[in-house]
Amino acid sequence: MAINPDTIPFLQPGQPWPPAGELGEERLRRYAKNKALFRGEHFRVYDDTIKLLRDDVRATLELAINFPGAVSKLFSDLLFGETPRYVSVDAQEWVDDFIAANGLHRANYRAALAQSYRGEAVYKLRLVEGRERAVAEVIPASIWFPIVDPDNVTDVQGHVLAWVKTKENGDGKVVKYLRAEIHLPGSIHQRLWRLSEDGIIQERADLGTFYSPPPPEDQETGVEEPLVVVVPNLEVDDSPFGLDDYSEADTLFHQLDLRLAQIAKVLDRHTDPNMYGPVSALEQDPATGEWVVRAGRYFPVAENEPPPGYLVWDAKLDANFRFIEHIMRGLYIATDTNAAAFSLLESGSVPSGAALKRLLIRPLARTNRKRLYFDVALRRLFALAAKLERANGRRDVPGDLDLHIEWKDGLPEDPREAAEIEQIRTGGKATSSVRSAIRRLDGGSEESIEAELAEIAADEARSEMPAVTLTTFGFGQTEE
């Protein structure tokens, strides 16, 4: 059944903005919290509890390890640190042009970061007017609101991209508007509403308030699917939203920051401890009238009078450090990482490629799971872009694009190990072509691979030159 863009429940007059519950407020709070953790701004998330460690309620979190950000960057590196190869039998030139025009490699890395800390990454396609070119963009999931089947919330039937815009009116007051871009199968709808403190106001506003000329309110795309592609981090069966990499480890992030702050507090106290001693060690400051210690000077001690000293205590720092070790183990379990993933191996030896893969079995397993979602989403993105261009007049693009993505594992290459493997694979029964071996070992474009194959052929021809043999009458006869 077709969806009417003007009857979407959470875009009706009188409805709050953002929408309540998981669709809006709850999800956006999680996004904001995780973004602060990703950027290392832990004081925005955990500052209230950190104050419990200090006597001064104005204290802030002064020390934190940005483990959440390190997790997101680790998996983004494993996914897109090495550029995957996009192969199409019937439209390779178009695929290469689309990647270059959209800076897709960088966009994919941004999407992987967002997928990690938000739980989903969102791509949007649009058409460049007059050029018949599809543009792919990574947009923040904080402006994405899915339209789902009420009987099956995992069935996303359309997408609302909505954000708040402001404008100053003639009285100098700031007026808020809700700008919405509704993507449905075959169409895009542009809308603008006034916002009040209570939510959406009845009257729809004119798009010309912000745009000149205003975009068309309703536009056909010629493509039977919405031009929005969502990449979940981890899907569940009762929500259209993915699970992020932070939520299950949140308490461990918190405890790690607390322990570090506690240790810092103890060390600060030990570097400037309080003193105790006889009253005779005090002298009055003539400016303030305050009694202060004559530090750094000789103190005479009368009989039966205690000598000056520093007040110290056993802070049990060893227990704190042992507790931090347990926290780190928990973090490794919850985030599918380990010390090897962050180059923190105790041994100074560098493992081989095969050994490194065994050490990183859990990080690589999570990366493979993420890759499954990205593989499906990117192939769909390319297919939609090809359909969008073809539907709008470009005829050199196939209607059904056949695309295959050759993924890399993101690990540093061991050239010797890789060469030995390729030698084995190409020396006996051919399980890999020389062309494929060159592409995996050296990379490069098809032209550079062709040039390398030509050089190999020339070398082989020179090695097979006719040999000169001796005859009864001297030199000159060659072997046939």
mmCIF file of N, CA and C in Angstrom, residues 304-354:
data_model
loop_
_atom_site.group_PDB
_atom_site.id
_atom_site.type_symbol
_atom_site.label_atom_id
_atom_site.label_comp_id
_atom_site.label_asym_id
_atom_site.label_seq_id
_atom_site.Cartn_x
_atom_site.Cartn_y
_atom_site.Cartn_z
ATOM 1 N N ASN A 304 59.342 16.191 75.054
ATOM 2 C CA ASN A 304 57.983 15.622 75.001
ATOM 3 C C ASN A 304 57.105 16.264 73.922
ATOM 4 N N GLU A 305 57.686 17.023 73.026
ATOM 5 C CA GLU A 305 56.919 17.659 71.951
ATOM 6 C C GLU A 305 57.104 16.849 70.655
ATOM 7 N N PRO A 306 56.022 16.533 69.936
ATOM 8 C CA PRO A 306 56.163 15.719 68.715
ATOM 9 C C PRO A 306 56.900 16.495 67.620
ATOM 10 N N PRO A 307 57.757 15.821 66.858
ATOM 11 C CA PRO A 307 58.461 16.500 65.768
ATOM 12 C C PRO A 307 57.510 16.749 64.596
ATOM 13 N N PRO A 308 57.791 17.745 63.740
ATOM 14 C CA PRO A 308 56.959 17.961 62.559
ATOM 15 C C PRO A 308 57.020 16.740 61.628
ATOM 16 N N GLY A 309 55.965 16.519 60.892
ATOM 17 C CA GLY A 309 55.937 15.387 59.962
ATOM 18 C C GLY A 309 54.824 15.559 58.945
ATOM 19 N N TYR A 310 54.769 14.652 57.960
ATOM 20 C CA TYR A 310 53.742 14.685 56.921
ATOM 21 C C TYR A 310 52.715 13.600 57.193
ATOM 22 N N LEU A 311 51.470 13.951 56.979
ATOM 23 C CA LEU A 311 50.370 13.008 57.175
ATOM 24 C C LEU A 311 50.192 12.191 55.901
ATOM 25 N N VAL A 312 50.534 10.915 55.962
ATOM 26 C CA VAL A 312 50.421 10.027 54.808
ATOM 27 C C VAL A 312 49.566 8.819 55.188
ATOM 28 N N TRP A 313 49.060 8.103 54.174
ATOM 29 C CA TRP A 313 48.271 6.915 54.434
ATOM 30 C C TRP A 313 48.502 5.908 53.325
ATOM 31 N N ASP A 314 48.176 4.670 53.593
ATOM 32 C CA ASP A 314 48.315 3.614 52.598
ATOM 33 C C ASP A 314 47.105 3.667 51.677
ATOM 34 N N ALA A 315 47.315 4.100 50.455
ATOM 35 C CA ALA A 315 46.195 4.317 49.529
ATOM 36 C C ALA A 315 45.781 3.053 48.787
ATOM 37 N N LYS A 316 46.483 1.935 48.999
ATOM 38 C CA LYS A 316 46.143 0.670 48.332
ATOM 39 C C LYS A 316 46.139 0.827 46.808
ATOM 40 N N LEU A 317 47.163 1.479 46.268
ATOM 41 C CA LEU A 317 47.205 1.686 44.829
ATOM 42 C C LEU A 317 47.338 0.365 44.075
ATOM 43 N N ASP A 318 48.018 -0.606 44.677
ATOM 44 C CA ASP A 318 48.157 -1.900 44.010
ATOM 45 C C ASP A 318 46.788 -2.514 43.722
ATOM 46 N N ALA A 319 45.868 -2.370 44.651
ATOM 47 C CA ALA A 319 44.516 -2.895 44.444
ATOM 48 C C ALA A 319 43.833 -2.173 43.286
ATOM 49 N N ASN A 320 44.061 -0.853 43.189
ATOM 50 C CA ASN A 320 43.484 -0.101 42.077
ATOM 51 C C ASN A 320 44.021 -0.581 40.742
ATOM 52 N N PHE A 321 45.325 -0.787 40.675
ATOM 53 C CA PHE A 321 45.923 -1.238 39.415
ATOM 54 C C PHE A 321 45.443 -2.643 39.045
ATOM 55 N N ARG A 322 45.290 -3.515 40.033
ATOM 56 C CA ARG A 322 44.768 -4.857 39.740
ATOM 57 C C ARG A 322 43.324 -4.770 39.250
ATOM 58 N N PHE A 323 42.568 -3.855 39.848
ATOM 59 C CA PHE A 323 41.183 -3.677 39.421
ATOM 60 C C PHE A 323 41.119 -3.160 37.981
ATOM 61 N N ILE A 324 42.041 -2.265 37.638
ATOM 62 C CA ILE A 324 42.086 -1.763 36.265
ATOM 63 C C ILE A 324 42.364 -2.897 35.286
ATOM 64 N N GLU A 325 43.212 -3.840 35.675
ATOM 65 C CA GLU A 325 43.483 -4.995 34.812
ATOM 66 C C GLU A 325 42.209 -5.797 34.565
ATOM 67 N N HIS A 326 41.397 -5.973 35.614
ATOM 68 C CA HIS A 326 40.126 -6.692 35.439
ATOM 69 C C HIS A 326 39.164 -5.895 34.557
ATOM 70 N N ILE A 327 39.158 -4.570 34.721
ATOM 71 C CA ILE A 327 38.308 -3.736 33.863
ATOM 72 C C ILE A 327 38.710 -3.899 32.405
ATOM 73 N N MET A 328 40.027 -3.891 32.148
ATOM 74 C CA MET A 328 40.494 -4.028 30.771
ATOM 75 C C MET A 328 40.099 -5.380 30.184
ATOM 76 N N ARG A 329 40.159 -6.446 30.990
ATOM 77 C CA ARG A 329 39.712 -7.754 30.497
ATOM 78 C C ARG A 329 38.237 -7.700 30.104
ATOM 79 N N GLY A 330 37.457 -7.065 30.963
ATOM 80 C CA GLY A 330 36.030 -6.933 30.658
ATOM 81 C C GLY A 330 35.792 -6.122 29.392
ATOM 82 N N LEU A 331 36.574 -5.065 29.209
ATOM 83 C CA LEU A 331 36.437 -4.257 28.000
ATOM 84 C C LEU A 331 36.804 -5.058 26.757
ATOM 85 N N TYR A 332 37.847 -5.846 26.853
ATOM 86 C CA TYR A 332 38.238 -6.671 25.708
ATOM 87 C C TYR A 332 37.127 -7.647 25.343
ATOM 88 N N ILE A 333 36.473 -8.222 26.358
ATOM 89 C CA ILE A 333 35.384 -9.172 26.093
ATOM 90 C C ILE A 333 34.186 -8.456 25.480
ATOM 91 N N ALA A 334 33.802 -7.316 26.072
ATOM 92 C CA ALA A 334 32.589 -6.619 25.623
ATOM 93 C C ALA A 334 32.743 -5.998 24.243
ATOM 94 N N THR A 335 33.965 -5.617 23.879
ATOM 95 C CA THR A 335 34.180 -4.932 22.605
ATOM 96 C C THR A 335 34.833 -5.815 21.545
ATOM 97 N N ASP A 336 35.060 -7.090 21.861
ATOM 98 C CA ASP A 336 35.710 -8.016 20.918
ATOM 99 C C ASP A 336 37.088 -7.504 20.494
ATOM 100 N N THR A 337 37.849 -6.990 21.450
ATOM 101 C CA THR A 337 39.206 -6.534 21.167
ATOM 102 C C THR A 337 40.165 -7.258 22.103
ATOM 103 N N ASN A 338 41.443 -6.966 21.986
ATOM 104 C CA ASN A 338 42.449 -7.476 22.907
ATOM 105 C C ASN A 338 43.679 -6.587 22.827
ATOM 106 N N ALA A 339 44.692 -6.911 23.621
ATOM 107 C CA ALA A 339 45.894 -6.080 23.643
ATOM 108 C C ALA A 339 46.582 -6.068 22.288
ATOM 109 N N ALA A 340 46.553 -7.193 21.581
ATOM 110 C CA ALA A 340 47.217 -7.260 20.281
ATOM 111 C C ALA A 340 46.585 -6.300 19.281
ATOM 112 N N ALA A 341 45.275 -6.072 19.405
ATOM 113 C CA ALA A 341 44.593 -5.171 18.473
ATOM 114 C C ALA A 341 45.084 -3.740 18.602
ATOM 115 N N PHE A 342 45.607 -3.387 19.780
ATOM 116 C CA PHE A 342 46.115 -2.033 20.010
ATOM 117 C C PHE A 342 47.637 -2.010 20.113
ATOM 118 N N SER A 343 48.287 -3.064 19.578
ATOM 119 C CA SER A 343 49.762 -3.151 19.570
ATOM 120 C C SER A 343 50.337 -3.074 20.982
ATOM 121 N N LEU A 344 49.684 -3.764 21.928
ATOM 122 C CA LEU A 344 50.137 -3.756 23.321
ATOM 123 C C LEU A 344 50.618 -5.130 23.762
ATOM 124 N N LEU A 345 51.134 -5.910 22.835
ATOM 125 C CA LEU A 345 51.642 -7.232 23.190
ATOM 126 C C LEU A 345 52.842 -7.094 24.119
ATOM 127 N N GLU A 346 52.897 -7.957 25.135
ATOM 128 C CA GLU A 346 54.003 -7.892 26.090
ATOM 129 C C GLU A 346 55.320 -8.294 25.441
ATOM 130 N N SER A 347 55.277 -9.261 24.546
ATOM 131 C CA SER A 347 56.489 -9.705 23.868
ATOM 132 C C SER A 347 56.909 -8.671 22.839
ATOM 133 N N GLY A 348 58.219 -8.511 22.673
ATOM 134 C CA GLY A 348 58.710 -7.554 21.702
ATOM 135 C C GLY A 348 58.772 -8.104 20.294
ATOM 136 N N SER A 349 58.480 -9.383 20.111
ATOM 137 C CA SER A 349 58.548 -9.985 18.782
ATOM 138 C C SER A 349 57.340 -9.578 17.948
ATOM 139 N N VAL A 350 57.562 -9.536 16.654
ATOM 140 C CA VAL A 350 56.486 -9.199 15.720
ATOM 141 C C VAL A 350 55.952 -10.490 15.124
ATOM 142 N N PRO A 351 54.676 -10.829 15.346
ATOM 143 C CA PRO A 351 54.138 -12.096 14.836
ATOM 144 C C PRO A 351 53.996 -12.063 13.326
ATOM 145 N N SER A 352 54.015 -13.233 12.721
ATOM 146 C CA SER A 352 53.788 -13.346 11.278
ATOM 147 C C SER A 352 52.332 -13.021 10.972
ATOM 148 N N GLY A 353 52.035 -12.928 9.666
ATOM 149 C CA GLY A 353 50.669 -12.613 9.284
ATOM 150 C C GLY A 353 49.670 -13.634 9.790
ATOM 151 N N ALA A 354 50.022 -14.923 9.665
ATOM 152 C CA ALA A 354 49.105 -15.973 10.129
ATOM 153 C C ALA A 354 48.943 -15.926 11.645
#
